[in-house]
Amino acid sequence: MQINWLAFTPGPAFFGGILLGIAAALFVILHGRILGISGIVSGLLSPKEGDVHWRLSILLGLLSAPFWASLLFDLHTVTVIDADWMVIIVAGLLVGFGAQYGSGCTSGHGICGLSRLSPRSLVATACFMSAGFLMVFVTRHILGF
Amino acid sequence: MRRHFQFYSQYLIGVLFGLGLIISGMSNPEKVLSFLDITGAWDPSLIFVMVGAIVVGLGGFYLVSKRSKAFFGGALHIPTRTAVSRPLVIGSLIFGAGWGIAGFCPGPAIVALGAGHLKALIFVLAMLAGMALCNRFFTGHKNLV
């Protein structure tokens, strides 16, 4: 293992992390819910009365975040992924299926679950981190993408 | 009035979460993949994202554990399951594999969609399809715990 010191940005990472924590904490304190993005999205696939509005409000906030970032911080928000569109589709299918089957994603299990000391979320986080490490090892160092 | 206030608070939480993803580097697939590349030129920045988010999250979830209702009066929707189940492990492994392919998880994908990236739209549509597939063929997996 060698650390890429040029890419290492602990300050913005920590500050951004604090914002993620504030959002998750505010959501559970004010609205009593877990800020898990996959769950918020997938709940819209089978909409129930009175359960749609809050999901759309959160998603609207997420969608407009790049606008606010460019306005407030002059930040270049998202780098375009240069992966092939078939690769993107496969990745999206796996992410959607896996998050639904595993009851959560990086936000629900990784941030909220660990913050409430849930053993289930600890296992889930260990699983998706390991699979991520393994997948990048295979694609970058064995297949040579 | 109350409904408007709820909308704005949820919208603001979505914006905060999205800004956290952008500032921390989570919405940059290249940075995520560099973090997952532990055997290559490793960028450990995203550890600091988790630490920042969880430090704040721990406080938030601790406060909520002392309450029986959300601040706005609604019920608390905190997961009650504790068993480490097969769907949890398998789903999380699949999720992590998808995450390691494109460097996108659900939150950052929605943010990138808001930034107007076509590939983010393709990813999100595939993600919705993955979720729907899970619901269609693995209905009741939630009841299996």
mmCIF file of C-alpha atoms in Angstrom:
data_model
loop_
_atom_site.group_PDB
_atom_site.id
_atom_site.type_symbol
_atom_site.label_atom_id
_atom_site.label_comp_id
_atom_site.label_asym_id
_atom_site.label_seq_id
_atom_site.Cartn_x
_atom_site.Cartn_y
_atom_site.Cartn_z
ATOM 1 C CA MET A 1 0.000 0.000 0.000
ATOM 2 C CA GLN A 2 1.198 3.490 -0.865
ATOM 3 C CA ILE A 3 -0.632 6.669 0.034
ATOM 4 C CA ASN A 4 -1.371 9.173 -2.705
ATOM 5 C CA TRP A 5 -0.476 12.309 -0.715
ATOM 6 C CA LEU A 6 -1.247 14.602 -3.672
ATOM 7 C CA ALA A 7 -4.889 13.533 -3.695
ATOM 8 C CA PHE A 8 -5.202 13.415 0.111
ATOM 9 C CA THR A 9 -7.695 16.074 1.332
ATOM 10 C CA PRO A 10 -8.464 15.381 5.005
ATOM 11 C CA GLY A 11 -9.765 18.924 5.715
ATOM 12 C CA PRO A 12 -12.576 19.159 3.143
ATOM 13 C CA ALA A 13 -13.349 15.479 3.737
ATOM 14 C CA PHE A 14 -13.815 16.066 7.454
ATOM 15 C CA PHE A 15 -15.809 19.283 6.960
ATOM 16 C CA GLY A 16 -18.048 17.608 4.364
ATOM 17 C CA GLY A 17 -18.478 14.682 6.749
ATOM 18 C CA ILE A 18 -19.593 17.070 9.518
ATOM 19 C CA LEU A 19 -22.280 18.441 7.159
ATOM 20 C CA LEU A 20 -23.455 14.895 6.387
ATOM 21 C CA GLY A 21 -23.647 14.214 10.126
ATOM 22 C CA ILE A 22 -25.570 17.452 10.780
ATOM 23 C CA ALA A 23 -28.093 16.573 8.044
ATOM 24 C CA ALA A 24 -28.589 13.036 9.386
ATOM 25 C CA ALA A 25 -28.879 14.283 12.986
ATOM 26 C CA LEU A 26 -31.342 17.057 12.066
ATOM 27 C CA PHE A 27 -33.482 14.628 10.101
ATOM 28 C CA VAL A 28 -33.821 12.105 12.891
ATOM 29 C CA ILE A 29 -34.319 14.774 15.588
ATOM 30 C CA LEU A 30 -36.853 16.892 13.688
ATOM 31 C CA HIS A 31 -38.606 14.229 11.606
ATOM 32 C CA GLY A 32 -37.768 10.988 13.379
ATOM 33 C CA ARG A 33 -36.412 9.257 10.295
ATOM 34 C CA ILE A 34 -33.185 7.691 9.055
ATOM 35 C CA LEU A 35 -31.492 9.673 6.294
ATOM 36 C CA GLY A 36 -30.838 6.669 4.049
ATOM 37 C CA ILE A 37 -30.897 7.794 0.444
ATOM 38 C CA SER A 38 -31.551 4.365 -1.126
ATOM 39 C CA GLY A 39 -34.540 3.828 1.168
ATOM 40 C CA ILE A 40 -35.877 7.316 0.494
ATOM 41 C CA VAL A 41 -35.660 6.694 -3.267
ATOM 42 C CA SER A 42 -36.991 3.137 -3.273
ATOM 43 C CA GLY A 43 -40.011 4.146 -1.178
ATOM 44 C CA LEU A 44 -41.212 6.092 -4.211
ATOM 45 C CA LEU A 45 -41.428 2.906 -6.291
ATOM 46 C CA SER A 46 -44.485 1.806 -4.320
ATOM 47 C CA PRO A 47 -45.879 5.121 -3.115
ATOM 48 C CA LYS A 48 -48.146 5.119 -0.078
ATOM 49 C CA GLU A 49 -50.464 7.951 0.831
ATOM 50 C CA GLY A 50 -48.832 10.539 3.084
ATOM 51 C CA ASP A 51 -45.420 8.963 2.557
ATOM 52 C CA VAL A 52 -44.381 10.684 -0.664
ATOM 53 C CA HIS A 53 -44.067 14.371 0.187
ATOM 54 C CA TRP A 54 -41.121 14.159 2.611
ATOM 55 C CA ARG A 55 -39.190 11.884 0.233
ATOM 56 C CA LEU A 56 -39.555 14.358 -2.625
ATOM 57 C CA SER A 57 -38.539 17.276 -0.379
ATOM 58 C CA ILE A 58 -35.272 15.571 0.562
ATOM 59 C CA LEU A 59 -34.558 14.535 -3.042
ATOM 60 C CA LEU A 60 -35.263 18.055 -4.284
ATOM 61 C CA GLY A 61 -32.684 19.281 -1.774
ATOM 62 C CA LEU A 62 -30.120 16.758 -3.019
ATOM 63 C CA LEU A 63 -30.821 17.598 -6.658
ATOM 64 C CA SER A 64 -30.381 21.314 -6.044
ATOM 65 C CA ALA A 65 -27.204 20.920 -3.958
ATOM 66 C CA PRO A 66 -24.902 21.440 -6.991
ATOM 67 C CA PHE A 67 -26.677 24.750 -7.658
ATOM 68 C CA TRP A 68 -26.135 25.939 -4.066
ATOM 69 C CA ALA A 69 -22.542 24.672 -4.102
ATOM 70 C CA SER A 70 -21.750 26.716 -7.191
ATOM 71 C CA LEU A 71 -23.472 29.749 -5.672
ATOM 72 C CA LEU A 72 -22.051 29.547 -2.134
ATOM 73 C CA PHE A 73 -18.613 28.011 -2.621
ATOM 74 C CA ASP A 74 -17.890 28.386 -6.309
ATOM 75 C CA LEU A 75 -17.278 24.637 -6.284
ATOM 76 C CA HIS A 76 -16.935 22.535 -9.381
ATOM 77 C CA THR A 77 -19.327 19.899 -8.160
ATOM 78 C CA VAL A 78 -19.227 16.575 -9.860
ATOM 79 C CA THR A 79 -16.598 15.162 -12.124
ATOM 80 C CA VAL A 80 -17.984 13.280 -15.087
ATOM 81 C CA ILE A 81 -17.404 9.577 -14.852
ATOM 82 C CA ASP A 82 -15.610 8.371 -17.929
ATOM 83 C CA ALA A 83 -16.887 4.793 -17.674
ATOM 84 C CA ASP A 84 -18.656 3.189 -20.607
ATOM 85 C CA TRP A 85 -22.465 3.463 -20.439
ATOM 86 C CA MET A 86 -22.865 -0.340 -20.242
ATOM 87 C CA VAL A 87 -20.565 -0.317 -17.210
ATOM 88 C CA ILE A 88 -22.695 2.456 -15.687
ATOM 89 C CA ILE A 89 -25.861 0.404 -16.212
ATOM 90 C CA VAL A 90 -24.370 -2.721 -14.615
ATOM 91 C CA ALA A 91 -23.078 -0.651 -11.678
ATOM 92 C CA GLY A 92 -26.479 1.012 -11.233
ATOM 93 C CA LEU A 93 -28.343 -2.313 -11.311
ATOM 94 C CA LEU A 94 -26.009 -3.809 -8.683
ATOM 95 C CA VAL A 95 -26.183 -0.718 -6.469
ATOM 96 C CA GLY A 96 -29.989 -0.561 -6.653
ATOM 97 C CA PHE A 97 -30.554 -4.275 -6.148
ATOM 98 C CA GLY A 98 -27.922 -4.573 -3.412
ATOM 99 C CA ALA A 99 -29.115 -1.546 -1.443
ATOM 100 C CA GLN A 100 -32.701 -2.788 -1.560
ATOM 101 C CA TYR A 101 -31.856 -6.390 -0.665
ATOM 102 C CA GLY A 102 -29.380 -5.317 2.030
ATOM 103 C CA SER A 103 -31.804 -2.705 3.479
ATOM 104 C CA GLY A 104 -29.492 0.261 3.035
ATOM 105 C CA CYS A 105 -26.523 1.984 1.467
ATOM 106 C CA THR A 106 -23.576 4.173 2.436
ATOM 107 C CA SER A 107 -25.845 6.770 4.081
ATOM 108 C CA GLY A 108 -28.356 4.507 5.828
ATOM 109 C CA HIS A 109 -25.954 1.840 7.097
ATOM 110 C CA GLY A 110 -22.628 3.663 6.865
ATOM 111 C CA ILE A 111 -23.546 6.993 8.465
ATOM 112 C CA CYS A 112 -26.851 6.589 10.324
ATOM 113 C CA GLY A 113 -26.435 2.923 11.273
ATOM 114 C CA LEU A 114 -22.939 3.356 12.661
ATOM 115 C CA SER A 115 -24.038 6.548 14.444
ATOM 116 C CA ARG A 116 -26.727 4.610 16.281
ATOM 117 C CA LEU A 117 -24.288 1.774 16.983
ATOM 118 C CA SER A 118 -26.320 -0.835 15.073
ATOM 119 C CA PRO A 119 -24.467 -4.166 14.748
ATOM 120 C CA ARG A 120 -26.437 -4.911 11.545
ATOM 121 C CA SER A 121 -25.174 -1.725 9.960
ATOM 122 C CA LEU A 122 -21.619 -2.431 11.087
ATOM 123 C CA VAL A 123 -21.781 -5.802 9.304
ATOM 124 C CA ALA A 124 -23.394 -4.214 6.226
ATOM 125 C CA THR A 125 -20.735 -1.474 6.102
ATOM 126 C CA ALA A 126 -17.915 -4.017 6.456
ATOM 127 C CA CYS A 127 -19.484 -6.045 3.634
ATOM 128 C CA PHE A 128 -19.903 -3.222 1.138
ATOM 129 C CA MET A 129 -16.492 -1.747 1.914
ATOM 130 C CA SER A 130 -14.821 -5.132 1.401
ATOM 131 C CA ALA A 131 -16.712 -5.744 -1.833
ATOM 132 C CA GLY A 132 -15.726 -2.249 -3.024
ATOM 133 C CA PHE A 133 -12.043 -2.837 -2.230
ATOM 134 C CA LEU A 134 -12.172 -6.201 -3.966
ATOM 135 C CA MET A 135 -13.988 -4.875 -7.046
ATOM 136 C CA VAL A 136 -11.499 -2.031 -7.536
ATOM 137 C CA PHE A 137 -8.599 -4.455 -7.060
ATOM 138 C CA VAL A 138 -10.040 -6.759 -9.713
ATOM 139 C CA THR A 139 -10.978 -4.068 -12.249
ATOM 140 C CA ARG A 140 -7.849 -1.907 -11.864
ATOM 141 C CA HIS A 141 -5.083 -4.343 -11.079
ATOM 142 C CA ILE A 142 -6.194 -7.623 -12.644
ATOM 143 C CA LEU A 143 -8.392 -6.630 -15.594
ATOM 144 C CA GLY A 144 -6.528 -3.332 -16.021
ATOM 145 C CA PHE A 145 -9.455 -0.941 -16.673
ATOM 146 C CA MET B 1 -47.878 26.864 7.710
ATOM 147 C CA ARG B 2 -46.567 23.853 9.570
ATOM 148 C CA ARG B 3 -46.549 21.889 6.340
ATOM 149 C CA HIS B 4 -44.481 24.591 4.646
ATOM 150 C CA PHE B 5 -42.059 24.629 7.528
ATOM 151 C CA GLN B 6 -41.696 20.855 7.315
ATOM 152 C CA PHE B 7 -41.014 21.103 3.589
ATOM 153 C CA TYR B 8 -38.330 23.747 4.023
ATOM 154 C CA SER B 9 -36.618 21.850 6.809
ATOM 155 C CA GLN B 10 -36.594 18.641 4.761
ATOM 156 C CA TYR B 11 -35.409 20.507 1.682
ATOM 157 C CA LEU B 12 -32.648 22.162 3.714
ATOM 158 C CA ILE B 13 -31.580 18.783 5.110
ATOM 159 C CA GLY B 14 -31.339 17.471 1.539
ATOM 160 C CA VAL B 15 -29.264 20.493 0.506
ATOM 161 C CA LEU B 16 -26.950 20.120 3.524
ATOM 162 C CA PHE B 17 -26.463 16.432 2.793
ATOM 163 C CA GLY B 18 -25.761 17.161 -0.870
ATOM 164 C CA LEU B 19 -23.278 19.925 0.028
ATOM 165 C CA GLY B 20 -21.588 17.499 2.421
ATOM 166 C CA LEU B 21 -21.228 14.964 -0.388
ATOM 167 C CA ILE B 22 -19.833 17.604 -2.773
ATOM 168 C CA ILE B 23 -17.406 19.254 -0.321
ATOM 169 C CA SER B 24 -16.142 15.943 1.068
ATOM 170 C CA GLY B 25 -15.398 14.497 -2.358
ATOM 171 C CA MET B 26 -17.987 11.711 -2.102
ATOM 172 C CA SER B 27 -19.719 12.999 -5.256
ATOM 173 C CA ASN B 28 -16.479 12.606 -7.192
ATOM 174 C CA PRO B 29 -16.379 8.993 -8.480
ATOM 175 C CA GLU B 30 -12.655 9.257 -9.182
ATOM 176 C CA LYS B 31 -11.974 10.124 -5.531
ATOM 177 C CA VAL B 32 -14.223 7.323 -4.302
ATOM 178 C CA LEU B 33 -12.459 4.797 -6.520
ATOM 179 C CA SER B 34 -9.052 6.061 -5.312
ATOM 180 C CA PHE B 35 -10.257 5.493 -1.762
ATOM 181 C CA LEU B 36 -11.345 1.947 -2.622
ATOM 182 C CA ASP B 37 -7.998 1.296 -4.348
ATOM 183 C CA ILE B 38 -6.118 0.185 -1.228
ATOM 184 C CA THR B 39 -3.542 -1.804 -3.182
ATOM 185 C CA GLY B 40 -2.816 1.050 -5.594
ATOM 186 C CA ALA B 41 -2.166 4.754 -4.998
ATOM 187 C CA TRP B 42 -4.486 4.968 -2.017
ATOM 188 C CA ASP B 43 -6.325 8.179 -1.085
ATOM 189 C CA PRO B 44 -7.519 7.721 2.530
ATOM 190 C CA SER B 45 -9.519 11.004 2.575
ATOM 191 C CA LEU B 46 -12.928 9.355 2.777
ATOM 192 C CA ILE B 47 -12.101 7.888 6.196
ATOM 193 C CA PHE B 48 -12.270 11.474 7.412
ATOM 194 C CA VAL B 49 -15.734 11.832 5.855
ATOM 195 C CA MET B 50 -16.983 8.873 7.891
ATOM 196 C CA VAL B 51 -15.320 10.133 11.077
ATOM 197 C CA GLY B 52 -16.796 13.637 10.675
ATOM 198 C CA ALA B 53 -20.277 12.310 9.902
ATOM 199 C CA ILE B 54 -20.318 9.763 12.707
ATOM 200 C CA VAL B 55 -18.978 12.151 15.378
ATOM 201 C CA VAL B 56 -21.992 14.417 14.768
ATOM 202 C CA GLY B 57 -24.364 11.519 14.089
ATOM 203 C CA LEU B 58 -23.565 9.847 17.413
ATOM 204 C CA GLY B 59 -24.706 13.008 19.214
ATOM 205 C CA GLY B 60 -27.885 13.258 17.158
ATOM 206 C CA PHE B 61 -28.925 9.648 17.626
ATOM 207 C CA TYR B 62 -28.053 9.811 21.327
ATOM 208 C CA LEU B 63 -30.405 12.790 21.767
ATOM 209 C CA VAL B 64 -33.152 10.947 19.877
ATOM 210 C CA SER B 65 -32.727 7.836 22.036
ATOM 211 C CA LYS B 66 -33.924 9.936 24.992
ATOM 212 C CA ARG B 67 -37.125 10.943 23.235
ATOM 213 C CA SER B 68 -40.322 9.173 22.272
ATOM 214 C CA LYS B 69 -41.362 11.513 19.473
ATOM 215 C CA ALA B 70 -39.720 13.565 16.766
ATOM 216 C CA PHE B 71 -39.374 17.315 17.350
ATOM 217 C CA PHE B 72 -42.231 17.985 14.918
ATOM 218 C CA GLY B 73 -44.394 15.529 16.820
ATOM 219 C CA GLY B 74 -44.293 12.607 14.408
ATOM 220 C CA ALA B 75 -43.451 9.054 15.430
ATOM 221 C CA LEU B 76 -39.838 7.879 15.449
ATOM 222 C CA HIS B 77 -39.147 5.555 12.515
ATOM 223 C CA ILE B 78 -35.997 3.884 13.812
ATOM 224 C CA PRO B 79 -35.232 0.364 12.535
ATOM 225 C CA THR B 80 -35.821 -2.285 15.145
ATOM 226 C CA ARG B 81 -34.299 -5.325 13.447
ATOM 227 C CA THR B 82 -31.110 -6.621 15.036
ATOM 228 C CA ALA B 83 -30.429 -9.994 13.374
ATOM 229 C CA VAL B 84 -27.523 -10.182 10.957
ATOM 230 C CA SER B 85 -29.319 -11.890 8.091
ATOM 231 C CA ARG B 86 -28.351 -13.424 4.772
ATOM 232 C CA PRO B 87 -30.100 -10.701 2.701
ATOM 233 C CA LEU B 88 -28.239 -8.047 4.723
ATOM 234 C CA VAL B 89 -24.848 -9.606 3.967
ATOM 235 C CA ILE B 90 -25.501 -10.641 0.352
ATOM 236 C CA GLY B 91 -27.243 -7.367 -0.507
ATOM 237 C CA SER B 92 -24.421 -5.308 0.994
ATOM 238 C CA LEU B 93 -21.798 -7.319 -0.907
ATOM 239 C CA ILE B 94 -23.689 -6.745 -4.181
ATOM 240 C CA PHE B 95 -24.093 -3.058 -3.357
ATOM 241 C CA GLY B 96 -20.352 -2.740 -2.647
ATOM 242 C CA ALA B 97 -19.472 -4.448 -5.921
ATOM 243 C CA GLY B 98 -21.595 -1.942 -7.857
ATOM 244 C CA TRP B 99 -20.115 0.938 -5.850
ATOM 245 C CA GLY B 100 -16.613 -0.287 -6.729
ATOM 246 C CA ILE B 101 -17.395 -0.399 -10.459
ATOM 247 C CA ALA B 102 -18.500 3.197 -11.062
ATOM 248 C CA GLY B 103 -17.644 4.945 -7.774
ATOM 249 C CA PHE B 104 -21.277 5.984 -7.377
ATOM 250 C CA CYS B 105 -23.611 5.246 -4.490
ATOM 251 C CA PRO B 106 -27.235 6.515 -4.333
ATOM 252 C CA GLY B 107 -26.702 9.946 -2.675
ATOM 253 C CA PRO B 108 -23.866 11.132 -4.933
ATOM 254 C CA ALA B 109 -25.702 9.752 -7.984
ATOM 255 C CA ILE B 110 -28.739 11.936 -7.200
ATOM 256 C CA VAL B 111 -26.460 14.941 -6.662
ATOM 257 C CA ALA B 112 -24.703 14.290 -9.987
ATOM 258 C CA LEU B 113 -28.125 14.032 -11.615
ATOM 259 C CA GLY B 114 -28.904 17.476 -10.205
ATOM 260 C CA ALA B 115 -25.684 18.726 -11.778
ATOM 261 C CA GLY B 116 -27.095 17.599 -15.109
ATOM 262 C CA HIS B 117 -24.845 14.674 -15.959
ATOM 263 C CA LEU B 118 -26.325 12.262 -18.513
ATOM 264 C CA LYS B 119 -24.365 9.330 -17.105
ATOM 265 C CA ALA B 120 -25.800 10.046 -13.654
ATOM 266 C CA LEU B 121 -29.296 9.848 -15.179
ATOM 267 C CA ILE B 122 -28.446 6.469 -16.731
ATOM 268 C CA PHE B 123 -27.028 5.288 -13.402
ATOM 269 C CA VAL B 124 -30.097 6.429 -11.439
ATOM 270 C CA LEU B 125 -32.495 4.757 -13.898
ATOM 271 C CA ALA B 126 -30.503 1.507 -13.666
ATOM 272 C CA MET B 127 -30.494 1.846 -9.874
ATOM 273 C CA LEU B 128 -34.310 2.210 -9.834
ATOM 274 C CA ALA B 129 -34.539 -0.866 -12.080
ATOM 275 C CA GLY B 130 -32.304 -2.802 -9.664
ATOM 276 C CA MET B 131 -34.521 -1.820 -6.741
ATOM 277 C CA ALA B 132 -37.655 -2.767 -8.657
ATOM 278 C CA LEU B 133 -36.107 -6.137 -9.603
ATOM 279 C CA CYS B 134 -35.409 -6.825 -5.955
ATOM 280 C CA ASN B 135 -38.968 -5.916 -4.991
ATOM 281 C CA ARG B 136 -40.382 -8.004 -7.826
ATOM 282 C CA PHE B 137 -38.453 -11.221 -7.299
ATOM 283 C CA PHE B 138 -37.496 -11.038 -3.651
ATOM 284 C CA THR B 139 -40.714 -9.714 -2.169
ATOM 285 C CA GLY B 140 -40.997 -10.446 1.464
ATOM 286 C CA HIS B 141 -37.244 -10.439 1.984
ATOM 287 C CA LYS B 142 -37.908 -7.810 4.636
ATOM 288 C CA ASN B 143 -40.074 -10.312 6.472
ATOM 289 C CA LEU B 144 -37.242 -12.831 6.469
ATOM 290 C CA VAL B 145 -35.322 -10.322 8.603
#
